Short mmCIF file of C-alpha atoms and ligand atoms in Angstrom, two decimals:
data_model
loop_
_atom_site.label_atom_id
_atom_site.label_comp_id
_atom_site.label_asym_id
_atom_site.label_seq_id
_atom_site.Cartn_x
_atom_site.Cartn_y
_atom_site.Cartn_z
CA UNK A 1 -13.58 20.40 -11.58
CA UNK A 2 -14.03 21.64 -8.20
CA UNK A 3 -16.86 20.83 -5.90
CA UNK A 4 -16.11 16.85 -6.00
CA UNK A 5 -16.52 16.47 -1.83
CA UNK A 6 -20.23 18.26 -2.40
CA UNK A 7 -22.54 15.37 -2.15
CA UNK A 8 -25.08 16.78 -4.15
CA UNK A 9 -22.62 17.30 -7.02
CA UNK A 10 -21.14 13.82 -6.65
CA UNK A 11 -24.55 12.69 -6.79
CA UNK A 12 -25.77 14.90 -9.93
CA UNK A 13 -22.72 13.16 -11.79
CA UNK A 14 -23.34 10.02 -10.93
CA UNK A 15 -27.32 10.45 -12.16
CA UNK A 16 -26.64 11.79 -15.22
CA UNK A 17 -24.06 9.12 -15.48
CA UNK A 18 -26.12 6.31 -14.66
CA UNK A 19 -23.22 5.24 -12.07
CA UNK A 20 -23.93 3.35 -9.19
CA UNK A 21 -21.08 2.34 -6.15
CA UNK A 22 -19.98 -1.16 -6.42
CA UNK A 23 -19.65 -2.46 -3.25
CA UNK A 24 -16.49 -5.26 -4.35
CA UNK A 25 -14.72 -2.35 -6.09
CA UNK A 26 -13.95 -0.96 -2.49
CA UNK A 27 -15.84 2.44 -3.84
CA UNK A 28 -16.44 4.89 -0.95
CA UNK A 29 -15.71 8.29 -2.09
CA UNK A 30 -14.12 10.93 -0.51
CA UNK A 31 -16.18 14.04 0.65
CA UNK A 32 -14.33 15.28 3.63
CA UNK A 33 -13.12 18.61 1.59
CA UNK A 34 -9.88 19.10 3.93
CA UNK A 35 -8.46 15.42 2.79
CA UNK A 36 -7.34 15.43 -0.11
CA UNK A 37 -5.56 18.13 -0.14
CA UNK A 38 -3.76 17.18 2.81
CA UNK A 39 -2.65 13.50 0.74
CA UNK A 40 -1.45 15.53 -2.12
CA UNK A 41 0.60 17.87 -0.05
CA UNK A 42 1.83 15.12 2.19
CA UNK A 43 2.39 13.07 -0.45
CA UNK A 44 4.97 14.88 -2.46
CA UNK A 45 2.33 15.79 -5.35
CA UNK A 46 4.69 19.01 -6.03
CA UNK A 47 6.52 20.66 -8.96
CA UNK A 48 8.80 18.03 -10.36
CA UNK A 49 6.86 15.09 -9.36
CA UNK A 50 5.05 12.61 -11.44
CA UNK A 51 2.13 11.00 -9.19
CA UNK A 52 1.00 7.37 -9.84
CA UNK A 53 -2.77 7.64 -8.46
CA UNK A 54 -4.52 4.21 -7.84
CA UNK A 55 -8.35 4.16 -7.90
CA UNK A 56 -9.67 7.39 -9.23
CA UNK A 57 -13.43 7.37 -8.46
CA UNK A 58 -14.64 10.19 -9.68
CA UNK A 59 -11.56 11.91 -9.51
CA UNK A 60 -11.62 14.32 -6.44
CA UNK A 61 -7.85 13.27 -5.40
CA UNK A 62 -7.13 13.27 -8.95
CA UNK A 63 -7.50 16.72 -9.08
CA UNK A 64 -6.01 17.56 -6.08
CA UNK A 65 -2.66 15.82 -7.36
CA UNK A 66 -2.86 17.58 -10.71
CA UNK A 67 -2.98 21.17 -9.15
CA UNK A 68 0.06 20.57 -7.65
CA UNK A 69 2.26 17.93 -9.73
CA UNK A 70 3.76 18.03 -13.05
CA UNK A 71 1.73 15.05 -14.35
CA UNK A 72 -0.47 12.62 -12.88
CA UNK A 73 -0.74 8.72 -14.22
CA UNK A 74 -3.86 7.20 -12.52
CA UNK A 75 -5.12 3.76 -12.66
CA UNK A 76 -8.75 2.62 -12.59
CA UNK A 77 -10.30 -0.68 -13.30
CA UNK A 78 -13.95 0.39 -13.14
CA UNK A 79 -14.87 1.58 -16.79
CA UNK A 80 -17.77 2.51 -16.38
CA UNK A 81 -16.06 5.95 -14.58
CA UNK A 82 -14.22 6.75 -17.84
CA UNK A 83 -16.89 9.17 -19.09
CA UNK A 84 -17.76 10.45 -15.62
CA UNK A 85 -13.40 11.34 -15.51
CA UNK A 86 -13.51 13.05 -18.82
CA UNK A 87 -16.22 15.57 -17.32
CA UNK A 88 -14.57 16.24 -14.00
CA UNK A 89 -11.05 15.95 -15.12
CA UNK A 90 -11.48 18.32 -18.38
CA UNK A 91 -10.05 20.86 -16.85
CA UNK A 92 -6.42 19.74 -17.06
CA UNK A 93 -4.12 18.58 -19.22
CA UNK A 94 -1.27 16.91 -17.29
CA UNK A 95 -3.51 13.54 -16.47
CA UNK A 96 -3.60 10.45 -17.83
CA UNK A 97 -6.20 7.76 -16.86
CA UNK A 98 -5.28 3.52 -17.24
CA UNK A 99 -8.53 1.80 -17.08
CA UNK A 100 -6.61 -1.33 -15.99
CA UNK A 101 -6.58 -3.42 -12.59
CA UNK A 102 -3.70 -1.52 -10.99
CA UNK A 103 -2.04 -5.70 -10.21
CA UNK A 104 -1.49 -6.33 -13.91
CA UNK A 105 -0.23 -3.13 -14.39
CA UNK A 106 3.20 -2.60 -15.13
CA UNK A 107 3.80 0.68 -13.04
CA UNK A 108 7.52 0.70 -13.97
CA UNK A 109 6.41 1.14 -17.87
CA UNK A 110 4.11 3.90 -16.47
CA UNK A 111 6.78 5.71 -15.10
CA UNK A 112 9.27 5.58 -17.89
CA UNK A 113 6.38 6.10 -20.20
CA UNK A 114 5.13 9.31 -18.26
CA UNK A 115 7.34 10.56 -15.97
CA UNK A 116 10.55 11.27 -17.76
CA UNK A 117 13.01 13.28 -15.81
CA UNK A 118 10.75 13.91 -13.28
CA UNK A 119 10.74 12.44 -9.38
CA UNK A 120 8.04 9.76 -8.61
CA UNK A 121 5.44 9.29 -6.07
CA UNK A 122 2.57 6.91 -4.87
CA UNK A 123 -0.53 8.75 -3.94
CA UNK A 124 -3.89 6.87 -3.50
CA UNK A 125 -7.03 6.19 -1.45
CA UNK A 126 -6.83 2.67 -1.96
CA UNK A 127 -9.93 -0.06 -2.53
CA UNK A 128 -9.66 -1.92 0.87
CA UNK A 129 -10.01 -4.96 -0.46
CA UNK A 130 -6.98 -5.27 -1.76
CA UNK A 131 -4.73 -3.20 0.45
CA UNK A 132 -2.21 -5.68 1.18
CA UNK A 133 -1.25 -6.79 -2.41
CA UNK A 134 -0.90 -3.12 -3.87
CA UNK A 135 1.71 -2.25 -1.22
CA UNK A 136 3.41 -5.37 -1.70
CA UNK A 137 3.19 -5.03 -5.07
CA UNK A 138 4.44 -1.61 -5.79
CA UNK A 139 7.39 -2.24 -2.65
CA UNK A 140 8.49 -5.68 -4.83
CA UNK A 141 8.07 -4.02 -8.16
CA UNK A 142 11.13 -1.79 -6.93
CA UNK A 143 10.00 1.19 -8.61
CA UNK A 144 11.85 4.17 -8.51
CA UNK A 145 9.77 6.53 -6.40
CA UNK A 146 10.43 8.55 -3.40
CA UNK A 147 6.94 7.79 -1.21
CA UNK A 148 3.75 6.01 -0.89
CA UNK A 149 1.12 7.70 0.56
CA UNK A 150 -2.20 5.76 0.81
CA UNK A 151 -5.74 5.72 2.75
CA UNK A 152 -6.12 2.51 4.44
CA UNK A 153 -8.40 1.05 7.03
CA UNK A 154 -7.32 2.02 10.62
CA UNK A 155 -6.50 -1.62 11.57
CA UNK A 156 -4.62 -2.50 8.42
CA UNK A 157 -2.57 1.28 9.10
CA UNK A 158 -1.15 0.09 12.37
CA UNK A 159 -0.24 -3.46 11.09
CA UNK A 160 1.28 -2.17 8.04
CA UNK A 161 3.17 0.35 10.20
CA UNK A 162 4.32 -1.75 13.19
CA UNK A 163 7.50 -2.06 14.59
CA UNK A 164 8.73 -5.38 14.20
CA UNK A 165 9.67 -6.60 17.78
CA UNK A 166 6.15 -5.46 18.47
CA UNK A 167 3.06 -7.51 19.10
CA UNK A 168 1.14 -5.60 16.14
CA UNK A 169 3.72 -6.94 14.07
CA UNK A 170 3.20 -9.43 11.03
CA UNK A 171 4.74 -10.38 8.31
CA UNK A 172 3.71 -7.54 5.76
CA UNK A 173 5.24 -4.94 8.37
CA UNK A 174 8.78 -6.73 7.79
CA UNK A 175 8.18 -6.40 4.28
CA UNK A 176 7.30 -2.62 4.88
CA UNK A 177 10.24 -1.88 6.86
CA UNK A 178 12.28 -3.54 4.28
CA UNK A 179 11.50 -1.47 1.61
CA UNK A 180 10.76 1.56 3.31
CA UNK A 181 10.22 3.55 6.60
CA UNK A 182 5.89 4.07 6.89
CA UNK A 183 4.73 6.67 9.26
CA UNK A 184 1.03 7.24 10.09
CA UNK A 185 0.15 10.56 9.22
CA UNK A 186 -3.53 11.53 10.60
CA UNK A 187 -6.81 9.45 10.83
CA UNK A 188 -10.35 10.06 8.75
CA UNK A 189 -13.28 9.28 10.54
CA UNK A 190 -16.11 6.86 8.46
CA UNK A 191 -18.24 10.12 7.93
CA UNK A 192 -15.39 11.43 5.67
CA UNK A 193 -17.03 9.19 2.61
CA UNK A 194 -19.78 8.33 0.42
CA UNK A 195 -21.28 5.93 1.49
CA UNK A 196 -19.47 5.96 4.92
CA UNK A 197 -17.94 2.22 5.34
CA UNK A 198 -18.30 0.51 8.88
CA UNK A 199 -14.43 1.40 9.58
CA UNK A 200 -12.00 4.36 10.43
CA UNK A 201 -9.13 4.95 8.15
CA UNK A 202 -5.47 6.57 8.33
CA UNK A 203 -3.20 7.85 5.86
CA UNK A 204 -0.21 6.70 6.35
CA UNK A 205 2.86 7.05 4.49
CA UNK A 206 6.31 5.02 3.34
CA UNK A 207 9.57 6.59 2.68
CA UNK A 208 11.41 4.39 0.33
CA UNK A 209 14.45 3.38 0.93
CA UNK A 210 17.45 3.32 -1.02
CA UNK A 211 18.62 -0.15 -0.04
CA UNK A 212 16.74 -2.43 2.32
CA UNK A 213 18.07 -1.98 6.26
CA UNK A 214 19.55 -5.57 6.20
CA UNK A 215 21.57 -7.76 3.88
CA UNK A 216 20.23 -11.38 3.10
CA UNK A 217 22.10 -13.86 1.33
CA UNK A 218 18.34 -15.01 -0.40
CA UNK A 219 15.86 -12.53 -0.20
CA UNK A 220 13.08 -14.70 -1.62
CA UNK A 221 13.69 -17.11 1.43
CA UNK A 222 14.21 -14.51 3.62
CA UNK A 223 10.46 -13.90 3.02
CA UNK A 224 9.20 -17.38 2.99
CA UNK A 225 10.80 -17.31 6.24
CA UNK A 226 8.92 -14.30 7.30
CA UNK A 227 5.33 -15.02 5.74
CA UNK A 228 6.05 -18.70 7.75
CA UNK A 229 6.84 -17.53 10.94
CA UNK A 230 3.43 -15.55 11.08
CA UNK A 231 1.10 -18.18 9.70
CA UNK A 232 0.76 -19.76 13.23
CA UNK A 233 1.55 -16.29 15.41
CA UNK A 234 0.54 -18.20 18.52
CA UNK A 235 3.07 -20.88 18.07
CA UNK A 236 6.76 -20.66 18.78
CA UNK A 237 9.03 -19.56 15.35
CA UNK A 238 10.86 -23.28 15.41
CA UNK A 239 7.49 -24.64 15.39
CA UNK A 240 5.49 -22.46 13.00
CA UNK A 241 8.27 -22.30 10.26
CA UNK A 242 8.83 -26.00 11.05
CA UNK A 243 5.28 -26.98 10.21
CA UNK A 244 5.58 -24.97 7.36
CA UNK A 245 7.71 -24.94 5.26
CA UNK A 246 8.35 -28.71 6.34
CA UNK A 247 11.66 -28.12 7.74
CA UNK A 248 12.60 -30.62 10.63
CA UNK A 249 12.73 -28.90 13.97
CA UNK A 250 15.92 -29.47 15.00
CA UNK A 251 17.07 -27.45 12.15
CA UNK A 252 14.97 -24.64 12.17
CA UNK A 253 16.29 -25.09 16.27
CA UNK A 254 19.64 -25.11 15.34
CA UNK A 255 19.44 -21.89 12.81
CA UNK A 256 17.50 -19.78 15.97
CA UNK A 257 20.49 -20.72 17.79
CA UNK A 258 22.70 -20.26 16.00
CA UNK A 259 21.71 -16.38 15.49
CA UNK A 260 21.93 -15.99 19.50
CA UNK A 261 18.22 -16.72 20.34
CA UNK A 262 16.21 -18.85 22.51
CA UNK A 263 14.81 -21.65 20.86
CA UNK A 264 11.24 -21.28 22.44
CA UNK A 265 11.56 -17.43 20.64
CA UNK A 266 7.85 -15.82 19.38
CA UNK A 267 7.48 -14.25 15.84
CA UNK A 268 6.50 -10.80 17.44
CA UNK A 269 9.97 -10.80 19.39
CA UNK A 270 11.96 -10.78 15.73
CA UNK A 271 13.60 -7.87 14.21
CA UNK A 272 14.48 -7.61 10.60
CA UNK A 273 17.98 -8.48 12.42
CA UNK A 274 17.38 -11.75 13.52
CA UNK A 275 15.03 -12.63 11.13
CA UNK A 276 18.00 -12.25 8.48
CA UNK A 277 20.02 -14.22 10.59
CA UNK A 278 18.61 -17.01 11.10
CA UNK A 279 17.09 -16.88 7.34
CA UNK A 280 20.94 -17.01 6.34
CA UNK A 281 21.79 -20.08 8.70
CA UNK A 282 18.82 -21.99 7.70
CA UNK A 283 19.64 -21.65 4.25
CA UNK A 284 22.63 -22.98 4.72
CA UNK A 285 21.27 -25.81 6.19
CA UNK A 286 19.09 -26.45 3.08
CA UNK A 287 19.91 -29.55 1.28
N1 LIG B 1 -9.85 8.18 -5.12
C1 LIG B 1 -11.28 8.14 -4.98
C2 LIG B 1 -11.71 8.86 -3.73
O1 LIG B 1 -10.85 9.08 -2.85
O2 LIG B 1 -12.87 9.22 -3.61
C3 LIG B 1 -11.83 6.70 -4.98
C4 LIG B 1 -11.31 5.80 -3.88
S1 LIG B 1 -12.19 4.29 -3.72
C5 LIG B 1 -11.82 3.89 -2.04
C6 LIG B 1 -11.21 3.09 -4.57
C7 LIG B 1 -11.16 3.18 -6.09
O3 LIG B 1 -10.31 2.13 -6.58
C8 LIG B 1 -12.50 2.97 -6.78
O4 LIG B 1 -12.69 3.97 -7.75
C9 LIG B 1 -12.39 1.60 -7.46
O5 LIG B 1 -13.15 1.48 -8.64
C10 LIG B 1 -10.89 1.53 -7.73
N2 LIG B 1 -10.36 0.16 -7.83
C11 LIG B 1 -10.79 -0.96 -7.18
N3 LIG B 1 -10.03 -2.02 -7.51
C12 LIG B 1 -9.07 -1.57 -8.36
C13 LIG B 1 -7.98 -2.21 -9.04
N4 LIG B 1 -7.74 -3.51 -8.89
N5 LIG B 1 -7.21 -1.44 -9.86
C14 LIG B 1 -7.45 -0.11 -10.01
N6 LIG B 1 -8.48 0.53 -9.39
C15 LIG B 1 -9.26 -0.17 -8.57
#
C-alpha cells in the first residue's frame, strides 16, 4: 500500500485498528517519504536479494524492500500489528511476516528457509532499545549476508561506527570492525517520525566481511578481553582488565608488553591489532 509516510493514513489505520504506539516497543514510525526508499536502495534490497527486515510497524519499509527485492522475511514481535500488515502489505506476494522477538529468532533458519539461492541482506529501522544486541546478534550469528543497513540513534551511529584507536571507540565498535566495515550513510532529523523521539538518528551501514581483519588464537577471550578493557574506560587497560576479569596485574602488565606497548596504555589507544595481541599472550598466560 502506498501512502504509509501520510500521517493521516497512518493514523486512519491505526483507528480502525484500535492500535496504539507502545512506547517500550521502540515504535516511532517513519513518515519522512524520501527515507525509506533511500534504506532499501542503499541497502541492497535489489533483484536477487532476500531482505531480513526487523521491526515492521506498519510496514512502510516493508514495502519499500518488497518493490525492489526478490523476497522479504520480516520480523515483528508486536502482534497486535499482524492484522494492520495484512491490510497494508496485501498488495504483494513476496513477504513473509515472523511475529517473533527478532533475539530468539533463528535468522540463519530464516534464510535457508526463505532465501534459497538468492544473496542476503539486513535492512531495518531498528527499536532503539535494543540496538546493541541485534547487531551483535546478527554479526555473532555469522549469517551469510552481504550488509546491514539499520536506523539507529545518532549517538549509538558514531559509537557503533568508530575507529578503534579513537576516543569514540568502545567495545561494540571492535566487535563491528571485526565482522564488518560500517559506514554512516546520512542522518534523519526527529521530525522524520511518528511520534518524533527526543533524538536524531543515522543510517548507517556494515559491509560484512568475509573473514574477520585479525587472527585470534580464542576469539571468545579475545572479546572478554575487549568488553573488559571498556568497562572502566577511564582507567588504564592493565588496570581495567585486571579488576575484571581478576587477572593479577603483573600479568595483564606483562601481556601489554609483551605486544610492544606501554604498560600505562588507554583502551581508546587499541587497535583490533594490539588488542589480538595481547589477547593471545594473556591467554597464554592463563593457568
Ligand atoms: N519499520 C517501521 C518504520 O520504520 O516505521 C517501524 C520501526 S520502529 C522504530 C521499531 C519496530 O520494531 C516496531 O514495530 C516494534 O514493534 C518492533 N520491535 C520492537 N522490539 C522488537 C523485537 N524484539 N523483535 C522484533 N521486532 C521488534
Amino acid at each position: 500500500m502506498e501512502g504509509l509516510t501520510n500521517i493521516s493514513v497512518v493514523r486512519d489505520i491505526m483507528e480502525r485498528h484500535g492500535f496504539t504506539f507502545s512506547k517500550s516497543l521502540g515504535q516511532n514510525f517513519l513518515i519522512n517519504p524520501s527515507v525509506c526508499p533511500k534504506i532499501a536502495e542503499m541497502g541492497n534490497a535489489r533483484e536477487g536479494f532476500g531482505i531480513i527486515e526487523i521491526g515492521t510497524g506498519v510496514g512502510v519499509l516493508t514495502h519499500e524492500l518488497a518493490k525492489r527485492a526478490d523476497k522479504v522475511a520480516a520480523v515483528e514481535i508486536d502482534t497486535r500489528l499482524m492484522p494492520v500488515l495484512e491490510e497494508t502489505l496485501a498488495d504483494h506476494d513476496n513477504i513473509r511476516i515472523i511475529n517473533a522477538d527478532v533475539l530468539k529468532t533463528d535468522l540463519a533458519a530464516v534464510i535457508m528457509e526463505n532465501f534459497s539461492g538468492l544473496e542476503c541482506a539486513v535492512c531495518a529501522n531498528l527499536p532503539y532499545y535494543i540496538t546493541s544486541p541485534v547487531i551483535m546478534y546478527i554479526l555473532e550469528s555469522r549469517l551469510p549476508i552481504k550488509s546491514v543497513t539499520v536506523m539507529v540513534q545518532k549517538e549509538a551511529a558514531v559509537r557503533l561506527c568508530a575507529e578503534p584507536g579513537t576516543r569514540e571507540c568502545g567495545a561494540v565498535s571492535f566487535a563491528v570492525r571485526y565482522y564488518s566495515t560500517p559506514k554512516i550513510l546520512f542522518n534523519v532529523s526527529r521530525g522524520s517520525f511518528m511520534p518524533a523521539p527526543n533524538v536524531d538518528s543515522c543510517v548507517i551501514r556494515l559491509d560484512i566481511l568475509d573473514k574477520p581483519p585479525v587472527s585470534v588464537k580464542n576469539e571468545s577471550f579475545y572479546f572478554r578481553l575487549v568488553r573488559s578493557a571498556f568497562t572502566q574506560r577511564r582507567k588504564t587497560l592493565a588496570n581495567s582488565v585486571s579488576a575484571t576479569l581478576g587477572i593479577p596485574k603483573d600479568i595483564v602488565i606483562s601481556a601489554i608488553e609483551g605486544a610492544g606497548l606501554s604498560p600505562t596504555v588507554r583502551p581508546e589507544a587499541m587497535t583490533l591489532e594490539k588488542m589480538a595481541a595481547v589477547a593471545d599472550l594473556l591467554e597464554e598466560q592463563q593457568p
